PDB file of C-alpha atoms in Angstrom:
ATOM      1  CA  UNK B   1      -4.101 -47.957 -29.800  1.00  0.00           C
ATOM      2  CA  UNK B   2      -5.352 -44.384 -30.053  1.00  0.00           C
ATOM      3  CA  UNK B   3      -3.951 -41.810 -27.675  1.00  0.00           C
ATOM      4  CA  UNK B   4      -5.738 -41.489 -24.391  1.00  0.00           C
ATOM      5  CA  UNK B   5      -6.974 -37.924 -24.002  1.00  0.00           C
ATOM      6  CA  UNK B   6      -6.926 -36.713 -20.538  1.00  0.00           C
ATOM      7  CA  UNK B   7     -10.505 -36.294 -18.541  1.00  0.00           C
ATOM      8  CA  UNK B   8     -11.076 -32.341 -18.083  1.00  0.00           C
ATOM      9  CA  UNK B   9     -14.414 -31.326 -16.813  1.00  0.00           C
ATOM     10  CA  UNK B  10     -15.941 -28.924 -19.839  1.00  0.00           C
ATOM     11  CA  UNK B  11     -18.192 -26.675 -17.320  1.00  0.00           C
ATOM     12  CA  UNK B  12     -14.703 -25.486 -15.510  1.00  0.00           C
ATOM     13  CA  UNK B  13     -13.438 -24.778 -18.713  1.00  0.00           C
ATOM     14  CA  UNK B  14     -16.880 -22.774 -19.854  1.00  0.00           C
ATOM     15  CA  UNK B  15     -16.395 -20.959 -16.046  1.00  0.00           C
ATOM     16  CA  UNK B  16     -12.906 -20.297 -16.448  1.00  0.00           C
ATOM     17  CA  UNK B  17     -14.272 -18.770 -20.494  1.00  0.00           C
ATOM     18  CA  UNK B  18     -16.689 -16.831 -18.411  1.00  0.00           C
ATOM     19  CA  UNK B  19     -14.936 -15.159 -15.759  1.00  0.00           C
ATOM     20  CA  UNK B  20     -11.910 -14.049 -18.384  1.00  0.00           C
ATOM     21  CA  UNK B  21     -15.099 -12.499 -20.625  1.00  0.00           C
ATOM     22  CA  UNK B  22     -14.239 -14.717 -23.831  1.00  0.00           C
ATOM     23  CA  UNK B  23     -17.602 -14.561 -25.639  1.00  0.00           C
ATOM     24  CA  UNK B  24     -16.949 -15.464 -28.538  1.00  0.00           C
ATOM     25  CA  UNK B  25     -15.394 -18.120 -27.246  1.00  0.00           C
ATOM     26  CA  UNK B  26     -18.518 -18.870 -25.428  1.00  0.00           C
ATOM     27  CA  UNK B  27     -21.066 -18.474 -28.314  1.00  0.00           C
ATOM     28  CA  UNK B  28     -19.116 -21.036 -30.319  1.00  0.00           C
ATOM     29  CA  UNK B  29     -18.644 -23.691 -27.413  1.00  0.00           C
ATOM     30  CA  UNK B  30     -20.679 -26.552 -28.629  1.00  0.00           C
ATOM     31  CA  UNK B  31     -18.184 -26.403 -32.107  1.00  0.00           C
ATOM     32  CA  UNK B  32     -15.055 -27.209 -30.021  1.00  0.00           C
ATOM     33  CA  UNK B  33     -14.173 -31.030 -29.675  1.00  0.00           C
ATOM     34  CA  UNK B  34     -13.624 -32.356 -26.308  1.00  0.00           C
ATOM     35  CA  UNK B  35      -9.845 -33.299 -27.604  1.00  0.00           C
ATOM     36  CA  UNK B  36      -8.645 -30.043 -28.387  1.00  0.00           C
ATOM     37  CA  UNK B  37      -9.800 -29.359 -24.380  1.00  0.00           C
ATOM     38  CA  UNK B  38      -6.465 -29.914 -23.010  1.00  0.00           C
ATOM     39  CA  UNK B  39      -4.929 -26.916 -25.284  1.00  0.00           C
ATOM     40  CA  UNK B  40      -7.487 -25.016 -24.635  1.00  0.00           C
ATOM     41  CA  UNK B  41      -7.383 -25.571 -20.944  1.00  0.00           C
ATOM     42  CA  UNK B  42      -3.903 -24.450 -21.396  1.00  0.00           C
ATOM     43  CA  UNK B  43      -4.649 -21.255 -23.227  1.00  0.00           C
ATOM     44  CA  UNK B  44      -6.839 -20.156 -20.351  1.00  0.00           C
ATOM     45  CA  UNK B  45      -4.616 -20.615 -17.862  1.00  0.00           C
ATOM     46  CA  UNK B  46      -1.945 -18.435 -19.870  1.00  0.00           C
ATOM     47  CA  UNK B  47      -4.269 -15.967 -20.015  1.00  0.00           C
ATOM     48  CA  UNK B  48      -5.185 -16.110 -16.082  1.00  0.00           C
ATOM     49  CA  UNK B  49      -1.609 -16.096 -15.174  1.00  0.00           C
ATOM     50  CA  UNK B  50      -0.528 -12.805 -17.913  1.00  0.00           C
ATOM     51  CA  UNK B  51      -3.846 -11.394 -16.460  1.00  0.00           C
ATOM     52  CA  UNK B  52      -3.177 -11.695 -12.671  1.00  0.00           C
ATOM     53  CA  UNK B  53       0.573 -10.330 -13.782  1.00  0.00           C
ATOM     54  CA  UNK B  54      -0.319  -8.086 -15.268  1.00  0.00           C
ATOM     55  CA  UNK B  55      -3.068  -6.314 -12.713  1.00  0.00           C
ATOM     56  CA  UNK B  56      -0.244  -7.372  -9.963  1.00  0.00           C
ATOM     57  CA  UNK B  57       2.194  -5.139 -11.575  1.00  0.00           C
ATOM     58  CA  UNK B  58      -0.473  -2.376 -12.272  1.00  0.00           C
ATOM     59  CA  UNK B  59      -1.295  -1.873  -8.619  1.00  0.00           C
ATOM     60  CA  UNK B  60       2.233  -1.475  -7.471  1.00  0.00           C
ATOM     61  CA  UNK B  61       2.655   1.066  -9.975  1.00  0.00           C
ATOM     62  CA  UNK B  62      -0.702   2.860  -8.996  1.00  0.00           C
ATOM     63  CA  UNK B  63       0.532   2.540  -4.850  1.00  0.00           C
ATOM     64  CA  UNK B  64       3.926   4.300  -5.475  1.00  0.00           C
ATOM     65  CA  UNK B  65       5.263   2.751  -2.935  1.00  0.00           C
ATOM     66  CA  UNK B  66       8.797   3.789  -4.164  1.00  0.00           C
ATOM     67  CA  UNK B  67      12.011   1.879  -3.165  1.00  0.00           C
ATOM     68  CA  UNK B  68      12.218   0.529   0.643  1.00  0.00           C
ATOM     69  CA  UNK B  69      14.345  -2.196   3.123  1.00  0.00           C
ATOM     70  CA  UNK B  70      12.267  -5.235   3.754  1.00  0.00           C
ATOM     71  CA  UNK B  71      11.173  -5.935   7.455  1.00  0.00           C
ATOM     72  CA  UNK B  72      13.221  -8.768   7.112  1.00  0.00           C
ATOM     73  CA  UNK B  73      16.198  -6.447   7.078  1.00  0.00           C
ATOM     74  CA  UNK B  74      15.012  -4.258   9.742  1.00  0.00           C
ATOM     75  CA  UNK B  75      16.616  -4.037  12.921  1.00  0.00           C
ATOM     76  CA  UNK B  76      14.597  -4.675  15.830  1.00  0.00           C
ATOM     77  CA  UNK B  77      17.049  -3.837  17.885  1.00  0.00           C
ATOM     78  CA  UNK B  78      17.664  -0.882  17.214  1.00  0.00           C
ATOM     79  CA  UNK B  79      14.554   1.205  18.569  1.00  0.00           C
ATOM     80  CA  UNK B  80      14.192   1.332  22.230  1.00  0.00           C
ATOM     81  CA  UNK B  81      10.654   0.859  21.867  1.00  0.00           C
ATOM     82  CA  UNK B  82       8.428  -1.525  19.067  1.00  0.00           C
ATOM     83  CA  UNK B  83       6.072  -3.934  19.217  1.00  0.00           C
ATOM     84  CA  UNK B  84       7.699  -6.107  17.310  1.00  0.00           C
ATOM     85  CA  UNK B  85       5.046  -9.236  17.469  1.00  0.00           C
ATOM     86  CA  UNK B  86       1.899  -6.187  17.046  1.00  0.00           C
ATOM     87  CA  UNK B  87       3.689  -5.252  13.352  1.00  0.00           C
ATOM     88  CA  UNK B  88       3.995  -8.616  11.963  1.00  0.00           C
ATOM     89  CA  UNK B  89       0.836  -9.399  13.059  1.00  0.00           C
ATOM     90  CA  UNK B  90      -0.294  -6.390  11.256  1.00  0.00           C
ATOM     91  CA  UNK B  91       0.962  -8.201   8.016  1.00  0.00           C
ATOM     92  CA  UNK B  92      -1.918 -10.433   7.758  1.00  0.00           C
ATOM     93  CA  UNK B  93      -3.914  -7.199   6.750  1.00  0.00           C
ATOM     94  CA  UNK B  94      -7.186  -8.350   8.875  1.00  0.00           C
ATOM     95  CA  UNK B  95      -7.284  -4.741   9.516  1.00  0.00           C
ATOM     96  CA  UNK B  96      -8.553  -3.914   6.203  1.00  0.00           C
ATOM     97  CA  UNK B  97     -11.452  -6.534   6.009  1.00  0.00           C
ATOM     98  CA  UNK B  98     -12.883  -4.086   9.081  1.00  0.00           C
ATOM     99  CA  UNK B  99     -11.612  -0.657   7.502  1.00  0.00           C
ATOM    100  CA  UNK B 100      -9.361   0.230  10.517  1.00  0.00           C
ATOM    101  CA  UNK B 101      -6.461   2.572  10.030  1.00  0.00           C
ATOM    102  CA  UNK B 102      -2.792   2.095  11.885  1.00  0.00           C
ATOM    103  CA  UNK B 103      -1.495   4.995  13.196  1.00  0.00           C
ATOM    104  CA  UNK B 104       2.611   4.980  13.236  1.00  0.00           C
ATOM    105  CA  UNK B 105       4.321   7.372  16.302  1.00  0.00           C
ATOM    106  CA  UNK B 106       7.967   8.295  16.370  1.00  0.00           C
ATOM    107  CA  UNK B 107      10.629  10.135  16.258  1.00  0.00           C
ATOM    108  CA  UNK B 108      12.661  11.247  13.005  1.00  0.00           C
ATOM    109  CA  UNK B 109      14.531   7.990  11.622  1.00  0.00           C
ATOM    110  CA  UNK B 110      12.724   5.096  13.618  1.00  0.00           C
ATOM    111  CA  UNK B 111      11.290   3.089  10.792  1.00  0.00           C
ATOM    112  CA  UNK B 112       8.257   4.107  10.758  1.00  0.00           C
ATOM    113  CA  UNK B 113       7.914   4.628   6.689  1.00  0.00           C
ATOM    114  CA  UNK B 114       9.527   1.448   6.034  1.00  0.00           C
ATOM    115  CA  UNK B 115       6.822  -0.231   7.977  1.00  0.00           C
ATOM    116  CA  UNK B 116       3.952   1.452   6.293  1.00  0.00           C
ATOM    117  CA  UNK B 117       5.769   0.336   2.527  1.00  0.00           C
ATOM    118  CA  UNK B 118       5.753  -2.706   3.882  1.00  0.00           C
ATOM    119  CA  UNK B 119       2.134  -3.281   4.779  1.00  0.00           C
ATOM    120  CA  UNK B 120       1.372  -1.546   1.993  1.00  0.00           C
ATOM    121  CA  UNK B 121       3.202  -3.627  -0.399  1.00  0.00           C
ATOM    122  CA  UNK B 122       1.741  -6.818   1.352  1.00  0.00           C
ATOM    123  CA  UNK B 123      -2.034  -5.280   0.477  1.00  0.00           C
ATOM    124  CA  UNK B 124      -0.940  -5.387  -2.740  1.00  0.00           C
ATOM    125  CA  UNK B 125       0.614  -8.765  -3.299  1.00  0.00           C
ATOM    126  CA  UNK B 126      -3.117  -9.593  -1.519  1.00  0.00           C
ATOM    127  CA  UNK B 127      -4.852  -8.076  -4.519  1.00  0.00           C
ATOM    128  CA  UNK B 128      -5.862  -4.969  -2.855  1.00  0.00           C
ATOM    129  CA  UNK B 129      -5.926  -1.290  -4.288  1.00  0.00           C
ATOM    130  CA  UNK B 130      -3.091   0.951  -2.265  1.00  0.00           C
ATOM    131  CA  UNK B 131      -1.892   4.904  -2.917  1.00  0.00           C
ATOM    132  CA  UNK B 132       1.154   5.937  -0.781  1.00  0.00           C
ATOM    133  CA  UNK B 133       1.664   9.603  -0.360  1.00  0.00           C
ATOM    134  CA  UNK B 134       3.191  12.217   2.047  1.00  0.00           C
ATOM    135  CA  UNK B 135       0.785  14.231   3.410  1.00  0.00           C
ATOM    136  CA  UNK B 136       2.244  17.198   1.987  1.00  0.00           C
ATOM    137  CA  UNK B 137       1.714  15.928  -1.827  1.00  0.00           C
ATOM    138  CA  UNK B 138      -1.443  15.105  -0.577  1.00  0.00           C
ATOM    139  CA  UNK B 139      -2.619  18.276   0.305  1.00  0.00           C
ATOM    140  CA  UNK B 140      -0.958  20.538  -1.887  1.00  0.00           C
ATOM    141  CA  UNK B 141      -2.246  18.398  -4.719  1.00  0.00           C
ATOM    142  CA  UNK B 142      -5.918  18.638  -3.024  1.00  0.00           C
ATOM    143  CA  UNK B 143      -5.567  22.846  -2.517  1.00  0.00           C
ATOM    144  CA  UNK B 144      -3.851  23.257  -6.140  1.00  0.00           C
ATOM    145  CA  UNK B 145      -7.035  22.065  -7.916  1.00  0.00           C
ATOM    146  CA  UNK B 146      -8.757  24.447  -9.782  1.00  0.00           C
ATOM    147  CA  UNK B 147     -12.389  24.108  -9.072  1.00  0.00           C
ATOM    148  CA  UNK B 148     -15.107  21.896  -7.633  1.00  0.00           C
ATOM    149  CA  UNK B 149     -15.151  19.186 -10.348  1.00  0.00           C
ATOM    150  CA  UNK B 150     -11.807  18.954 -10.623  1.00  0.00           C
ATOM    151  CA  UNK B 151     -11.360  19.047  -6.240  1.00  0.00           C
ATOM    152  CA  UNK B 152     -13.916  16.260  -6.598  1.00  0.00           C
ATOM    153  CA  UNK B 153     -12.042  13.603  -9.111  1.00  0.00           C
ATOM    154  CA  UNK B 154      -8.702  14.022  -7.215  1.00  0.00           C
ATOM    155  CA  UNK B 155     -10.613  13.460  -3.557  1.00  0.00           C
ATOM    156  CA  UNK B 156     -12.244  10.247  -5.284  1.00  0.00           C
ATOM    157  CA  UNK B 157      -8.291   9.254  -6.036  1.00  0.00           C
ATOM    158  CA  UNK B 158      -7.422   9.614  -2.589  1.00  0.00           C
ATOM    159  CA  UNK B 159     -10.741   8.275  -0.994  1.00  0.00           C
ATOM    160  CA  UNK B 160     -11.444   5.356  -3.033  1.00  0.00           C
ATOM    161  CA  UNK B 161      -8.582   3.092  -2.576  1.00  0.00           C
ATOM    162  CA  UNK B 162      -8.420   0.206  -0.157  1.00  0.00           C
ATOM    163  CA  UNK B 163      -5.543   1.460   1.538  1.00  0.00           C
ATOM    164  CA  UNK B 164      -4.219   4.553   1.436  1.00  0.00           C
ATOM    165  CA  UNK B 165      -1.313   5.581   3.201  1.00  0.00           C
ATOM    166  CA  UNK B 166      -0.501   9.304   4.656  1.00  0.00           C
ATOM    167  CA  UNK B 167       3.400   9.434   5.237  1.00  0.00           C
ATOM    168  CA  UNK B 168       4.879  12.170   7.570  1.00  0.00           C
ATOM    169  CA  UNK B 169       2.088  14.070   8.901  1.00  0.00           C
ATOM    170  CA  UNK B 170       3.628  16.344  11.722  1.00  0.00           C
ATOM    171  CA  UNK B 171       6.932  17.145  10.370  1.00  0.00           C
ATOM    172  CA  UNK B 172       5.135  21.082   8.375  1.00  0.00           C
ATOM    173  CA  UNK B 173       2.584  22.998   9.430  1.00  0.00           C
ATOM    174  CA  UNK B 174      -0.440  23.678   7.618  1.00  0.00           C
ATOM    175  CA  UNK B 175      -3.068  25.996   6.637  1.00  0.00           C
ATOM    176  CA  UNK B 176      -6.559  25.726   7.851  1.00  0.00           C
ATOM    177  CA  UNK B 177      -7.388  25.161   4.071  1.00  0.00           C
ATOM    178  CA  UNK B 178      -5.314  21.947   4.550  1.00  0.00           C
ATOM    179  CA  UNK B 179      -6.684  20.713   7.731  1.00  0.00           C
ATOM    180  CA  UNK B 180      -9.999  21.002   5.797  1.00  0.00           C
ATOM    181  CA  UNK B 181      -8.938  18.787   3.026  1.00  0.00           C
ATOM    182  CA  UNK B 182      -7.201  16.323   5.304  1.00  0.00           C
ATOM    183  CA  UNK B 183     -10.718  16.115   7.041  1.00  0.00           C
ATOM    184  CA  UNK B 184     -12.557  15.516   4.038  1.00  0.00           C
ATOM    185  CA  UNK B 185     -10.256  12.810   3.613  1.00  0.00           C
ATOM    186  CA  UNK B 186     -10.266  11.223   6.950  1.00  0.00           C
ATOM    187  CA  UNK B 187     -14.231  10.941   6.904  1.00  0.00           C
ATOM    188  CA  UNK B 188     -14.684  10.125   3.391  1.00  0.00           C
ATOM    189  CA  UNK B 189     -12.944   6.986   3.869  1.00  0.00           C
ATOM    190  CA  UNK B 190     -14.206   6.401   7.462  1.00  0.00           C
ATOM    191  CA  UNK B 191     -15.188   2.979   8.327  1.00  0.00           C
ATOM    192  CA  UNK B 192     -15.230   2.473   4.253  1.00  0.00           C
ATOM    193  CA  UNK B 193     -11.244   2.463   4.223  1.00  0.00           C
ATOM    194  CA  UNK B 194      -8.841   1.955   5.720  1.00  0.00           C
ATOM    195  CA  UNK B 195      -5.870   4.891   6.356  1.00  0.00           C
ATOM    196  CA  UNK B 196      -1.870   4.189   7.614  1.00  0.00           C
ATOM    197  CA  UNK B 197      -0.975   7.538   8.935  1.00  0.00           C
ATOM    198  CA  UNK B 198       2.341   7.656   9.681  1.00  0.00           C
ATOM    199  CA  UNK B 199       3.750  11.172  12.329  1.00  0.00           C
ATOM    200  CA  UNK B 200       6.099  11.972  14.948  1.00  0.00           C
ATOM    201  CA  UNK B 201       3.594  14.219  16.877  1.00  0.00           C
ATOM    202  CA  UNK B 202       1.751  12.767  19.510  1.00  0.00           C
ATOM    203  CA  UNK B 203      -2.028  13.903  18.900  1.00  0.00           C
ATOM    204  CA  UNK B 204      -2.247  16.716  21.336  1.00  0.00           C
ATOM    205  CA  UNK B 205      -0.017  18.533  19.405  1.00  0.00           C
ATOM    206  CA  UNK B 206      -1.522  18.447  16.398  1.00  0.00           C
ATOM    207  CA  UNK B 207      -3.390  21.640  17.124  1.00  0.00           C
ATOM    208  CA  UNK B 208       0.173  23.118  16.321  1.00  0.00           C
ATOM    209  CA  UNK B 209       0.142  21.228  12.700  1.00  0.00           C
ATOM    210  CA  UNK B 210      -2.890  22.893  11.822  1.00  0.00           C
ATOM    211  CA  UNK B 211      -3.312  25.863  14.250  1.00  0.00           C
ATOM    212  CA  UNK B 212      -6.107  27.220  14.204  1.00  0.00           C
ATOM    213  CA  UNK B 213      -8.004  24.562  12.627  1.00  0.00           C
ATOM    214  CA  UNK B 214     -11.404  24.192  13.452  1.00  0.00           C
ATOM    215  CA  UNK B 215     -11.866  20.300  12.687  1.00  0.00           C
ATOM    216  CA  UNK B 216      -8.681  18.903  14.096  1.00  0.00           C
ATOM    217  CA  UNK B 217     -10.924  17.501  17.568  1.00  0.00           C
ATOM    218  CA  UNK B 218     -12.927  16.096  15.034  1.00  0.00           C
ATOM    219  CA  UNK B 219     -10.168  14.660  12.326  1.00  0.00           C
ATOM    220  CA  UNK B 220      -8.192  13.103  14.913  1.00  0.00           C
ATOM    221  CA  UNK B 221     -12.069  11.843  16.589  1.00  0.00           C
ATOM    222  CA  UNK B 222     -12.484   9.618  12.865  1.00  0.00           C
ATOM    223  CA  UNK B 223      -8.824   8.655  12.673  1.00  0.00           C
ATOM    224  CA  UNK B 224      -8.106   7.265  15.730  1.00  0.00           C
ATOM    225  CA  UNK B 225     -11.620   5.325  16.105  1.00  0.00           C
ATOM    226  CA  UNK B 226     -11.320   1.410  14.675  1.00  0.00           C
ATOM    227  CA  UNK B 227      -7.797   2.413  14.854  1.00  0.00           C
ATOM    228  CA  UNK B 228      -4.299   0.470  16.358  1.00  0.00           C
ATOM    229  CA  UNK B 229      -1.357   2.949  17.168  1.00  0.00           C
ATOM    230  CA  UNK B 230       1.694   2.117  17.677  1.00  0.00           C
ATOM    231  CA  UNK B 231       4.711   3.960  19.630  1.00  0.00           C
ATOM    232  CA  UNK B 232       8.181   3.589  18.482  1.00  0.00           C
ATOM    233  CA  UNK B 233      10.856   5.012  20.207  1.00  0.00           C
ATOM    234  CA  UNK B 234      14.627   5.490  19.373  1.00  0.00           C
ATOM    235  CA  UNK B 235      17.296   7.629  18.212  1.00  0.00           C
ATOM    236  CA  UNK B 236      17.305   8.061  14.156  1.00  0.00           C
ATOM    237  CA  UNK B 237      18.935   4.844  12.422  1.00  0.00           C
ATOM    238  CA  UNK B 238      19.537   6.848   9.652  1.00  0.00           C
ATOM    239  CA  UNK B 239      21.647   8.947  11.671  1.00  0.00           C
ATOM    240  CA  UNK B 240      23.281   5.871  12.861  1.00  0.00           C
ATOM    241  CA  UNK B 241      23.869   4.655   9.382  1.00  0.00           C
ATOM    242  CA  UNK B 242      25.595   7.802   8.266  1.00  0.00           C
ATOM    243  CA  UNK B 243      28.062   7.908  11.105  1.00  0.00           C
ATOM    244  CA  UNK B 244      29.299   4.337  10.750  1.00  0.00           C
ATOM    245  CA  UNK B 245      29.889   5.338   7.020  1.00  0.00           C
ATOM    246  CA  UNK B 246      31.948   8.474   7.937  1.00  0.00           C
ATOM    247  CA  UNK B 247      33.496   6.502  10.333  1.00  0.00           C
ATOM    248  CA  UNK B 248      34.128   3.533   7.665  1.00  0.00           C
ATOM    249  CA  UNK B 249      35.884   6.466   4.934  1.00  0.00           C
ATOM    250  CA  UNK B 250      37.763   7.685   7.606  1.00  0.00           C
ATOM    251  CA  UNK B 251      38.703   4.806   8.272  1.00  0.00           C
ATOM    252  CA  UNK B 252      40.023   4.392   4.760  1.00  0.00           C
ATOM    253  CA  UNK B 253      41.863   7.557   4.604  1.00  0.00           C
ATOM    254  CA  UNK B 254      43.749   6.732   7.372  1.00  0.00           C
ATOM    255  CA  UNK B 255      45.042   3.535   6.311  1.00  0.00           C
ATOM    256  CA  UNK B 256      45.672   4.622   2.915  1.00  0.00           C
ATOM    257  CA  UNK B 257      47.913   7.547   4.844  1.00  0.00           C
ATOM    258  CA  UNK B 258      49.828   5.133   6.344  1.00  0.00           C
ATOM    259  CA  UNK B 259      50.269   3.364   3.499  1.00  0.00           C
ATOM    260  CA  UNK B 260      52.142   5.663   1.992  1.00  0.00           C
TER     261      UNK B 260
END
């Protein structure tokens, strides 16, 4: 008795054909017999999986999201202030389906980076586009162009990603040049992107960031509208971190002393 080929529905396969832009493939369908559809059914889907792998592994590079703890290391307990429920919430991304931005406050050392990585490392398991950058790479990059055109392509770079996120603005001061370019920034990608800025200076003292700056009313004005902030407070756990290890080789030196 001849070999029972499985049913598999020939317009999924020509869809599947389609979407992965196989034309030959396409102008030749009628010549393929319905039992080579099962290898060929297989075949696509290596090529859908190597595809998605291969974008997947494209956008992380692109984001730059560099090495960072998992929230599922983090230490809630350490802060004296987070909103612990309002982050992981966060990590369902809804915020980018409406282009709102998350603004991060705190002090040096409060976790504030690792909480951007993380969202933006989510966005990107989600398929989205992300670019993580300090605001200072940012903006020297922007004012180190040499002339409109080439100002123009690397604003695009910033501007047209789904989520781009501005680490550590707050921590240098800046030249009205700068506030200019973080401006063009801010309202090129208002309520078309959205922006994780991450800074441990309240807003009213962001006139001292960029003194002088003109636009600043207006920069924080497109930021903070559509926008979620949230406060962390707490001493730095990095700090913490390096005084249990000089406390843990002291430790070691002592006993080793008395060892001997």
């Amino acid at each position: 008795m001849p070999e029972r080929i499985p049913s598999i529905n020939s317009e999924q396969l020509q869809q599947q054909a389609r979407e992965l832009k196989f034309y030959g493939l396409q102008a030749h369908w009628q010549e393929i017999e319905q039992q080579h559809y099962p290898l060929l059914a297989s075949l696509l889907r290596w090529e859908s999986d190597e595809r998605q792998q291969r974008s997947l592994q494209r956008r992380l590079n692109n984001a730059r999201l560099g090495g960072f703890k998992s929230l599922a290391e983090f230490d809630w307990q350490w802060p004296e202030k987070i909103d612990q429920a309002a982050i992981h919430a966060l990590l369902q991304l809804d915020f980018l389906s409406t282009a709102s931005n998350i603004i991060l406050i705190g002090g040096n050392g409060v976790g504030k980076t690792t909480i951007a990585q993380n969202l933006g490392h989510q966005a990107v398991l989600q398929g989205h586009t992300v670019l993580f950058t300090s605001a200072a790479n940012m903006l020297n990059d922007l004012a180190a162009q040499d002339g409109d055109n080439a100002l123009r392509r690397r604003l695009k770079h910033y501007a047209h990603v789904q989520l781009l996120v501005i680490d550590e603005i707050g921590y240098l001061s800046y030249s009205n040049r700068h506030a200019d370019l973080l401006f063009e920034i801010i309202n090129r990608r208002y309520e078309q992107g959205s922006t994780i800025v991450t800074t441990n200076r309240p807003f009213g003292e962001w006139n001292e960031v960029f003194p002088n700056a003109a636009c600043v009313v207006s920069l924080i004005d497109r930021l903070v509208h559509h926008s979620e902030v949230i406060a962390i407070e707490g001493a730095s756990y990095r700090m913490k971190e390096a005084q249990e290890q000089a406390a843990e080789r002291q430790r070691k030196t002592t006993k080793k002393g008395a060892v001997k």
